[in-house]
Coordinates of C-alpha atoms and ligand atoms in Angstrom, one line a residue:
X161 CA -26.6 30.7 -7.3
X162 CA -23.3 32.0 -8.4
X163 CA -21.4 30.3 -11.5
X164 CA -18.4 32.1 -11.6
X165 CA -14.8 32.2 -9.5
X166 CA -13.0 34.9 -8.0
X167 CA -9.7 36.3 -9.1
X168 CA -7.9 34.0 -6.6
X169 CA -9.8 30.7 -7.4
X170 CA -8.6 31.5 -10.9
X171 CA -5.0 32.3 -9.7
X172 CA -5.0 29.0 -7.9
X173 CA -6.3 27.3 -11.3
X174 CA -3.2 29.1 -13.2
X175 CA -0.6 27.5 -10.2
X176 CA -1.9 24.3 -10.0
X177 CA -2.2 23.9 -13.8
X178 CA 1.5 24.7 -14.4
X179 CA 2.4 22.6 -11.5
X180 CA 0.5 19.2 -13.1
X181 CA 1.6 20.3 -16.8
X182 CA 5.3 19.7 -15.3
X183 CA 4.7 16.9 -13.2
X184 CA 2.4 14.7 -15.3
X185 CA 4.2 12.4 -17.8
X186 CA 3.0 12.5 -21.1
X187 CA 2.5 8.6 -21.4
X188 CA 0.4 8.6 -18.3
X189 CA -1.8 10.4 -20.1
X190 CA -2.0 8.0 -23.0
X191 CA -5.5 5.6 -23.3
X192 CA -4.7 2.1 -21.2
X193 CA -1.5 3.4 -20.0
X194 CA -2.7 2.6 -16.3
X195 CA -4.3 -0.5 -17.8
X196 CA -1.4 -2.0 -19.2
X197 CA 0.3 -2.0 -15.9
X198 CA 0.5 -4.8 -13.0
X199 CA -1.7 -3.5 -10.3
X200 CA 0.7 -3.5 -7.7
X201 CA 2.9 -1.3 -9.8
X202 CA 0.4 1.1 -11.2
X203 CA -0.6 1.5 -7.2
X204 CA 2.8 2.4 -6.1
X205 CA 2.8 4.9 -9.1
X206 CA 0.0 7.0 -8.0
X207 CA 1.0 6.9 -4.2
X208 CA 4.4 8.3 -4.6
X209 CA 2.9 11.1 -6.9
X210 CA 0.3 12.1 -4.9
X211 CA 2.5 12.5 -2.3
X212 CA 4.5 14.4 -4.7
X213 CA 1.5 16.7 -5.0
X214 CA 0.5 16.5 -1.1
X215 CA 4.2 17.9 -0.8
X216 CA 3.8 20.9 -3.4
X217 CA 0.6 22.0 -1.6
X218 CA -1.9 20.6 -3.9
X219 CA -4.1 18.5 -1.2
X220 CA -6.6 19.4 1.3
X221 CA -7.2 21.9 -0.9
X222 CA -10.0 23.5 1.4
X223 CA -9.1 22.0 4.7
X224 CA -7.6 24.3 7.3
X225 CA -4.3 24.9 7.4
X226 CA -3.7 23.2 11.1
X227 CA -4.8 19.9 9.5
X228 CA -1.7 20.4 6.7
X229 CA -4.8 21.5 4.5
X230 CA -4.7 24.6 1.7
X231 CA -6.9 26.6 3.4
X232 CA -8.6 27.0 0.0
X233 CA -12.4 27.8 -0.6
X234 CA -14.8 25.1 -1.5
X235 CA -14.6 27.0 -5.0
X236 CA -10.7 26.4 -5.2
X237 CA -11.4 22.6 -4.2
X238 CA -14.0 22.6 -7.6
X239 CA -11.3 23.7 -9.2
X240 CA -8.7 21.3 -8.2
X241 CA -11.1 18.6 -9.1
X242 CA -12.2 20.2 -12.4
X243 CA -8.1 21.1 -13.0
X244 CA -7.0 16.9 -12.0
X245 CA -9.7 15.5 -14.5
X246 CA -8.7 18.0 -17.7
X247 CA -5.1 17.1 -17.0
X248 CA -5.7 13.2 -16.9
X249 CA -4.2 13.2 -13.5
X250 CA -4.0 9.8 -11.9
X251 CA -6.9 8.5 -9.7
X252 CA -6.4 9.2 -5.9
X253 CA -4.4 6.0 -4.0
X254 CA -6.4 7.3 -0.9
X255 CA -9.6 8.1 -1.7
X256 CA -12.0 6.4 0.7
X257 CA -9.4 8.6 3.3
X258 CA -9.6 11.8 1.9
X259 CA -12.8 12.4 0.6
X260 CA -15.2 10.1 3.5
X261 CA -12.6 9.9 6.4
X262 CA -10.7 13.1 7.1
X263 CA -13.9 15.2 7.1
X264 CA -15.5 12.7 9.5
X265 CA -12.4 13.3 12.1
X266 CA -12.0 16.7 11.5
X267 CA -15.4 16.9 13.1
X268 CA -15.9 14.4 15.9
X269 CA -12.2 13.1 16.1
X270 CA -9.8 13.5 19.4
X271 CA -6.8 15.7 19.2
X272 CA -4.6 12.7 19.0
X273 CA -6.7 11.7 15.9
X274 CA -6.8 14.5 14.4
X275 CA -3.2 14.5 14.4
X276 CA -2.5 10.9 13.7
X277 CA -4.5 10.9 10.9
X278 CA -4.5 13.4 8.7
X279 CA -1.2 14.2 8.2
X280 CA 0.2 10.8 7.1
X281 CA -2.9 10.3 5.5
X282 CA -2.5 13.3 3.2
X283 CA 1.4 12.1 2.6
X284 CA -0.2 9.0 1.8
X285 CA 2.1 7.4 4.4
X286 CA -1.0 5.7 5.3
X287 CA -3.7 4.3 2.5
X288 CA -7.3 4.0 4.5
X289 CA -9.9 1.3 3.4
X290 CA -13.6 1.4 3.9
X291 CA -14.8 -2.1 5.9
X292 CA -18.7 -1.2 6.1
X293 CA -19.9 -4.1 3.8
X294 CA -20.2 -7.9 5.0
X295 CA -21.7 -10.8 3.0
X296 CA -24.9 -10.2 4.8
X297 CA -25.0 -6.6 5.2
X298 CA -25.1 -4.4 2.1
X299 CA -28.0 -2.0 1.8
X300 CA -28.8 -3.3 5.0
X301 CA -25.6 -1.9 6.8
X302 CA -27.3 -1.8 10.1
X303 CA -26.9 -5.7 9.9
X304 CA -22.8 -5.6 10.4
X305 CA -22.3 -8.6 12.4
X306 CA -18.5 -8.3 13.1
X307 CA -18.1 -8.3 16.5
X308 CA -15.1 -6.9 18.6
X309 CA -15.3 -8.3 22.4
X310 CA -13.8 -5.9 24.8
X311 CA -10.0 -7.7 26.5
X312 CA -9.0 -5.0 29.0
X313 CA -6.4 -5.4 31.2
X314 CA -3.9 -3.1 33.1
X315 CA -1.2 -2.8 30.4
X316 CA -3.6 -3.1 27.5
X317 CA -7.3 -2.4 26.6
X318 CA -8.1 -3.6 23.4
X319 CA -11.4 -5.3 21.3
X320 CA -10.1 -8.5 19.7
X321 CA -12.3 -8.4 16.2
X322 CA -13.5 -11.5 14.6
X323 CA -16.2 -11.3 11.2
X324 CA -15.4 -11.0 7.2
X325 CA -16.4 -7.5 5.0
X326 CA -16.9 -7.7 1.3
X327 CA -16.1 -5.2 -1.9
X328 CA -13.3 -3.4 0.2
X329 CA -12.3 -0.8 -2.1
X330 CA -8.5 -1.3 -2.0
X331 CA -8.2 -4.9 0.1
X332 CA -4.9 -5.4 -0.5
X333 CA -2.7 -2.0 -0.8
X334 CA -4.7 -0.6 2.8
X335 CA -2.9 0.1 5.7
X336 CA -5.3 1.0 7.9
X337 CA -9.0 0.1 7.6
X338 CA -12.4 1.9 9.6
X339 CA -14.4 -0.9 10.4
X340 CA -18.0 -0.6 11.5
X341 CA -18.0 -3.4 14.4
X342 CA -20.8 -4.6 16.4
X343 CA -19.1 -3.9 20.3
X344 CA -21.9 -4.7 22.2
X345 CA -22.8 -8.8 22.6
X346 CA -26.4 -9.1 22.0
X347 CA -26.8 -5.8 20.5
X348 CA -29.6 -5.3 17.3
X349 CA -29.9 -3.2 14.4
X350 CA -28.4 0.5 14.9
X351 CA -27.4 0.0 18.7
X352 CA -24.1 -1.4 19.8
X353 CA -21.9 -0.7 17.1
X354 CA -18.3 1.0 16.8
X355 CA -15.9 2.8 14.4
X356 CA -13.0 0.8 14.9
X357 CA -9.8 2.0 12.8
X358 CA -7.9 -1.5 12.7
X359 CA -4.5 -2.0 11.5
X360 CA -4.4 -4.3 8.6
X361 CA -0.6 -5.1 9.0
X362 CA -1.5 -7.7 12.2
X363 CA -1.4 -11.8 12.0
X364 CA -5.2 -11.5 12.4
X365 CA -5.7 -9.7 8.9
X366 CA -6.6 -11.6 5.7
X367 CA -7.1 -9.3 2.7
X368 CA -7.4 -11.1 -0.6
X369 CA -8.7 -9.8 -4.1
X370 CA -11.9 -10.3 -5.9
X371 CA -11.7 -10.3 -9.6
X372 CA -14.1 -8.0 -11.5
X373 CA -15.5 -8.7 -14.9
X374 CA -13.1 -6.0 -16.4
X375 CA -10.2 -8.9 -14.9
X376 CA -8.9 -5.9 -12.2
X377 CA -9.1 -6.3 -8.6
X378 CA -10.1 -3.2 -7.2
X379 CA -11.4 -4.3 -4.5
X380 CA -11.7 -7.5 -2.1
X381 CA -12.7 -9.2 1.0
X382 CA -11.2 -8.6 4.2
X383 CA -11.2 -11.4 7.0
X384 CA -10.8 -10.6 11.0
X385 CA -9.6 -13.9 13.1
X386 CA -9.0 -13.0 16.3
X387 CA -7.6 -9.0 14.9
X388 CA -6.4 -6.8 17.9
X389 CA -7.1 -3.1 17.9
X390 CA -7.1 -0.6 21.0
X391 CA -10.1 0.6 22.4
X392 CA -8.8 4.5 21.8
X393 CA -8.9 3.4 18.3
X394 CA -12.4 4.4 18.0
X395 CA -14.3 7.3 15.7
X396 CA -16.5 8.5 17.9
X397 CA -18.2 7.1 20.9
X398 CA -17.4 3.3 21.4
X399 CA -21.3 1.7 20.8
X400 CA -22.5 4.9 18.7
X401 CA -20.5 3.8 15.6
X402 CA -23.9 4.7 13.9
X403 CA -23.9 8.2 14.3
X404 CA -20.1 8.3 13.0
X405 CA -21.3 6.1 9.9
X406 CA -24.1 8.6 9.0
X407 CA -21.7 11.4 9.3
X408 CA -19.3 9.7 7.0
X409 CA -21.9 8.7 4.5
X410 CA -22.4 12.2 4.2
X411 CA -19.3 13.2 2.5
X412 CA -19.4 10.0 0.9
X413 CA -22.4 11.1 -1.4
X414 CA -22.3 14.6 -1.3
X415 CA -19.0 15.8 -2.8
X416 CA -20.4 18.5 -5.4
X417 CA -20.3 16.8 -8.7
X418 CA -18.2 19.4 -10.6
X419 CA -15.1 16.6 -11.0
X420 CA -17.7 14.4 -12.5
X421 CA -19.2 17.3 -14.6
X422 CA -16.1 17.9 -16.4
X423 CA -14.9 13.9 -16.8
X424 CA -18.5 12.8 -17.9
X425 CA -18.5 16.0 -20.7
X426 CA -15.4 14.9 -21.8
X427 CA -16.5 11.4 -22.6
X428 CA -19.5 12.5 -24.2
X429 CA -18.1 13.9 -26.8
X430 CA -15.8 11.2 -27.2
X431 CA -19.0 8.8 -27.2
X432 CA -20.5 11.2 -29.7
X433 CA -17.6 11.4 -31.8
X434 CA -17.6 7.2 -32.3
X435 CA -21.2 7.6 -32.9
X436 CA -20.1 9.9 -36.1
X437 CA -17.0 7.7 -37.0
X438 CA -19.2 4.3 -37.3
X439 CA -22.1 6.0 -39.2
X440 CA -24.8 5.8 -36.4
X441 CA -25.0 9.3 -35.6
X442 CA -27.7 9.3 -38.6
X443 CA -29.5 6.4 -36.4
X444 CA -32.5 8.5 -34.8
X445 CA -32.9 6.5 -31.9
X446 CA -29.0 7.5 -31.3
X447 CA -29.5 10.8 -31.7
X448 CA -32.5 11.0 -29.1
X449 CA -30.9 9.2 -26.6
X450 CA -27.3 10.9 -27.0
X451 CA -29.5 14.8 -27.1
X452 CA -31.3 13.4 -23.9
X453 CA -27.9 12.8 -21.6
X454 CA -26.3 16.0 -22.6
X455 CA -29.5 17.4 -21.5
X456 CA -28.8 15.1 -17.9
X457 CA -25.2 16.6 -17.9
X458 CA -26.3 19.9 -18.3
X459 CA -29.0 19.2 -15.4
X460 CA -26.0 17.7 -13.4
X461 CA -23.5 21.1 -13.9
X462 CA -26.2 23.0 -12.7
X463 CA -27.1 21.3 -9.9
X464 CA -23.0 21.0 -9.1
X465 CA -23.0 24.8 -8.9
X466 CA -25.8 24.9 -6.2
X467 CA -24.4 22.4 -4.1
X468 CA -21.2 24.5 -4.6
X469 CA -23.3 27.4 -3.8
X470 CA -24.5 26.0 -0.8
X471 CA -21.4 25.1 0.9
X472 CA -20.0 28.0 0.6
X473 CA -22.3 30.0 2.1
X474 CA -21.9 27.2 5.0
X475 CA -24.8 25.2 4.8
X476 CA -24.9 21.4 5.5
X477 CA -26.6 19.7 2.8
X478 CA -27.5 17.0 5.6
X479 CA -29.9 14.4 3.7
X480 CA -30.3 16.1 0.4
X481 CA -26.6 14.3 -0.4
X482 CA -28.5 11.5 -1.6
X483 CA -29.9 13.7 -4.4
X484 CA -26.4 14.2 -5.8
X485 CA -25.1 10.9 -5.5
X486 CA -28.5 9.5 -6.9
X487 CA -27.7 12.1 -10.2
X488 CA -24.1 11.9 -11.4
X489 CA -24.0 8.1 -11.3
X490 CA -27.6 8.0 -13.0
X491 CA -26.1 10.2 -15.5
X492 CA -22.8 8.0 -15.7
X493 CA -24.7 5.2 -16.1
X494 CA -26.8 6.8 -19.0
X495 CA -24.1 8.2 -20.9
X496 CA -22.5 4.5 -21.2
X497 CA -25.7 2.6 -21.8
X498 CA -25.3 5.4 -25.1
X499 CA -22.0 3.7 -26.1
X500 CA -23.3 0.4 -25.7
X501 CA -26.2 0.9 -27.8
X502 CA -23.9 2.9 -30.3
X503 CA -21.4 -0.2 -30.9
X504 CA -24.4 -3.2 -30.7
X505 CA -22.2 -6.3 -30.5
X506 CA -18.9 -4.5 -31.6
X507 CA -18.9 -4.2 -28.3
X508 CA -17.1 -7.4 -27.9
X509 CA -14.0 -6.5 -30.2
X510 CA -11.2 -5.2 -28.4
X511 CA -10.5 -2.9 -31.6
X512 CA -12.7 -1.3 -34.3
X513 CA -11.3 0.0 -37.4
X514 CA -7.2 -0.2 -35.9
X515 CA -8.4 1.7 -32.6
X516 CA -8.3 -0.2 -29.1
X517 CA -11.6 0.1 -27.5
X518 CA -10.7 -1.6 -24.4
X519 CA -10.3 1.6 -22.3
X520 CA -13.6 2.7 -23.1
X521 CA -15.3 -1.2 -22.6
X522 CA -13.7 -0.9 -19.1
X523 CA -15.7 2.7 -18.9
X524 CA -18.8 1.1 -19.9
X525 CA -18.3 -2.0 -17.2
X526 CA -17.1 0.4 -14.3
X527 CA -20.1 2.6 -14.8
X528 CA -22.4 -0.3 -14.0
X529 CA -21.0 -0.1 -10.2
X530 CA -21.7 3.5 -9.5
X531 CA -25.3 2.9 -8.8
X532 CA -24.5 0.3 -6.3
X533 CA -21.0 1.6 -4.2
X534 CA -22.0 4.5 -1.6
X535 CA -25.6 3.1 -1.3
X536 CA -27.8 1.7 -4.0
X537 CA -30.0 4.4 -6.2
X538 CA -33.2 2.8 -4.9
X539 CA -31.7 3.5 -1.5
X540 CA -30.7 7.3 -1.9
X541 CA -34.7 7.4 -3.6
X542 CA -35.7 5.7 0.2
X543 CA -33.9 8.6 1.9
X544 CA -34.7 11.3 -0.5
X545 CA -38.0 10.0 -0.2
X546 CA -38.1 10.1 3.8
X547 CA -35.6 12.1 4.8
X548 CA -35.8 15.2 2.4
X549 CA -39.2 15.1 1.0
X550 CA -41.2 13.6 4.2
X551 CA -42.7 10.6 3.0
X552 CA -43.6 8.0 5.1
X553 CA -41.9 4.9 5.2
Ligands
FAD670 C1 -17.2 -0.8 -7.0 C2 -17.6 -1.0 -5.6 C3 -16.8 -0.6 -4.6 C4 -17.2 -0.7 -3.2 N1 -16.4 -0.4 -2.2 C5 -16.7 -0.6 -1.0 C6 -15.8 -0.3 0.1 O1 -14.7 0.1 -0.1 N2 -16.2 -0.6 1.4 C7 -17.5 -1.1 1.7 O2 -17.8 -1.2 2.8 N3 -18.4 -1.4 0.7 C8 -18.0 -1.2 -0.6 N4 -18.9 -1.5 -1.6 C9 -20.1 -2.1 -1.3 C10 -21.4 -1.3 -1.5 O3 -21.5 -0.3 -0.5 C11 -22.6 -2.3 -1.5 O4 -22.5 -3.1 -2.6 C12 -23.9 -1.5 -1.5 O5 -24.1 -0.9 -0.3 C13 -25.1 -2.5 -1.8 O6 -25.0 -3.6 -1.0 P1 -25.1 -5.1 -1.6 O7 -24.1 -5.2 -2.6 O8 -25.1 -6.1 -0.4 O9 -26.5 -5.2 -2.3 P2 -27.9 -5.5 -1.6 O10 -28.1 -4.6 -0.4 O11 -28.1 -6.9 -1.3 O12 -29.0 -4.9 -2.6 C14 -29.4 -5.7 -3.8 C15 -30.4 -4.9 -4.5 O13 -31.6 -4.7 -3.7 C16 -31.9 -3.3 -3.7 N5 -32.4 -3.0 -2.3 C17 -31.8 -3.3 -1.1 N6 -32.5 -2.8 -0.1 C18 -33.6 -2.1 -0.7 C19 -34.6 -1.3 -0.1 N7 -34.8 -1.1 1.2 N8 -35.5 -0.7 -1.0 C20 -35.3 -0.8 -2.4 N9 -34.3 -1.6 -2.9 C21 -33.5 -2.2 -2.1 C22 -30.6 -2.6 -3.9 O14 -30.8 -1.3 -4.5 C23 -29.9 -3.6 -5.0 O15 -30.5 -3.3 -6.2 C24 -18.5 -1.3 -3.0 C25 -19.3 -1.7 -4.0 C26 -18.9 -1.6 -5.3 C27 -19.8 -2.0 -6.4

């Protein structure tokens, strides 16, 4: 394992600190800025700026150069990620694309993918959406029943897609959503199913919001009625959508954990500093419970470095992804459990003491999520379980 950078990961840390010191407003950085704004707006925001970024070199930080990528090391992409939390950079508009989807068509992708969709994608000229989830298929993705029934003719060869997903990341700001869709009629389980990259701008396209407990709308349902998409719009082999979905999942739960290293330490010692404001630092229980998660966190930077470590001496994590996603949102969700043991049923007042807590309540709500998005932590213990440590079903 190494833990440290070379000279030209830390030049690239100077060059891209500079560049976000110039181009971050200060009031962006202030707490519930993003919260204060209409969602549509706050969107718009962080698209235009990180196309700002894309446009002064800082994206695809470690994808190569013939993609519109860097060309970076996976060390330099740490650093980005380390670099955009410590400068309170905005969240990504295109997330589910950049992290899950470019990877997956960098490596099974035509030509005429590879250059449809990565470019715009990393202008943002095109904001991606997950559609995996359905009302009846969750943990159980391999239950998708969205079907796509193939209408080919001479001028057009297209699958006309009719079924509903759920918790799309997104709904209503994507462009473009890939769609696991069940292509074969009478198909079960894993068999029969396709990658299909729809357009969400068509008559057949119903995206509408769900409303989380924190009252924001991240996500949403997404409704196919008669949706058209061409057959060439397919990741992968048309019927081994499977295979493509594994891939994806991959990058989905394996990123390295060094972005969530360096946000999660900073809001530890914010948690720990409330603790010591209200008086309940004193409170052994507290103190136990805070001592164990900076333990977790320091398990977690660790274990970031050797996933780092691994990928850059080119190995494929392959299964053991599940470990890492299974940790940083265990961790996440163990750090906030802290804060809402620390405030009792304070927790309820939107300020303590003249200070607006509502920025960190919404922390402590959106961590309850991260063990469910990307695959539940009982199922990455199934496939760590199975897949990694060869346990029997
Ligand atoms: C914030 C957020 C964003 C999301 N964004 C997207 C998105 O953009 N696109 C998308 O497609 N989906 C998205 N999802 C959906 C997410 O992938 C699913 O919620 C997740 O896969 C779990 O499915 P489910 O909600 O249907 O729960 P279920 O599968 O019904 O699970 C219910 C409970 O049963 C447990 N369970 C299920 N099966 C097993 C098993 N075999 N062994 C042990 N325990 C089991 C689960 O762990 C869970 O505790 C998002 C979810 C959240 C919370």
């Amino acid at each position: 394992m190494d833990l440290t950078y070379t000279a030209a990961e830390e030049e690239f840390r100077r060059e891209l600190r500079t560049w976000l010191r110039v181009n971050i407003p200060e009031e962006w950085t202030r707490p519930g800025f993003w919260e204060s704004l209409d969602a549509g707006e706050s969107f718009r925001m962080r698209r235009d700026w990180e196309r700002a970024k894309a446009e002064a070199g800082f994206a695809g930080i470690a994808w190569p150069t013939e993609y519109g990528g860097r060309g970076g090391t996976p060390g330099m992409k740490a650093i980005y990620d380390e670099e955009m939390v410590l400068a309170n950079a905005p969240r990504s508009a295109n997330g589910l694309g950049l992290t899950f989807l470019a990877p997956t068509v960098m490596a099974i992708g035509t030509d005429a993918q590879k250059k449809d969709i990565i470019g715009p994608m990393l202008r943002n000229e095109v904001i991606w959406l997950q559609g995996f989830s359905e009302p009846g298929a969750g943990s159980d993705l391999a239950a998708v029943s969205t079907r796509g029934v193939r209408d080919g003719s001479a001028e057009r060869d297209d699958f006309v897609v009719n079924g509903q997903k759920v918790w799309t990341t997104n709904a209503v700001h994507g462009d473009k959503i890939f769609t696991l869709v069940r292509t074969e009629p009478g198909s079960q389980r894993h068999r029969g199913i396709s990658m299909l990259l729809i357009d969400m701008h068509q008559p057949g396209v119903d995206a509408r919001p769900l409303k989380q407990m924190s009252g924001a709308s991240e996500f949403g349902e997404v409704f196919f009625d008669d949706a058209r998409v061409p057959a060439t719009e397919c990741l992968g082999e048309i019927g081994d959508g499977w295979r493509t979905a594994m891939l994806l999942l991959s990058f989905e739960r394996g990123a390295s954990g060094t972005a969530q290293y360096t946000e999660f330490r900073r809001q530890y010692d914010e948690i720990a500093a409330i603790a010591k404001r209200l008086g309940r630092d004193r409170d052994p229980v507290v103190r136990g419970k805070l001592a164990r998660v900076l333990t977790e966190l320091e398990c977690l930077r660790l274990h970031a470095m050797y996933v780092l470590t691994q990928v850059e001496q080119g190995r494929d994590l392959g299964f053991e992804a599940s470990m890492t996603k299974l940790q940083w949102s265990e961790t996440y969700q163990d750090l906030w459990e802290v804060y809402d043991d620390i405030l009792g049923e304070d927790a309820t007042l939107d300020a303590i003491d003249g200070v607006d807590m509502r920025p960190l309540h919404a922390q402590a709500m959106w961590s309850r999520s991260v063990t469910i998005w990307g695959g539940s932590s009982q199922v990455q213990r199934n496939v760590t379980a199975e897949r990694v440590l060869g346990l029997p079903r």
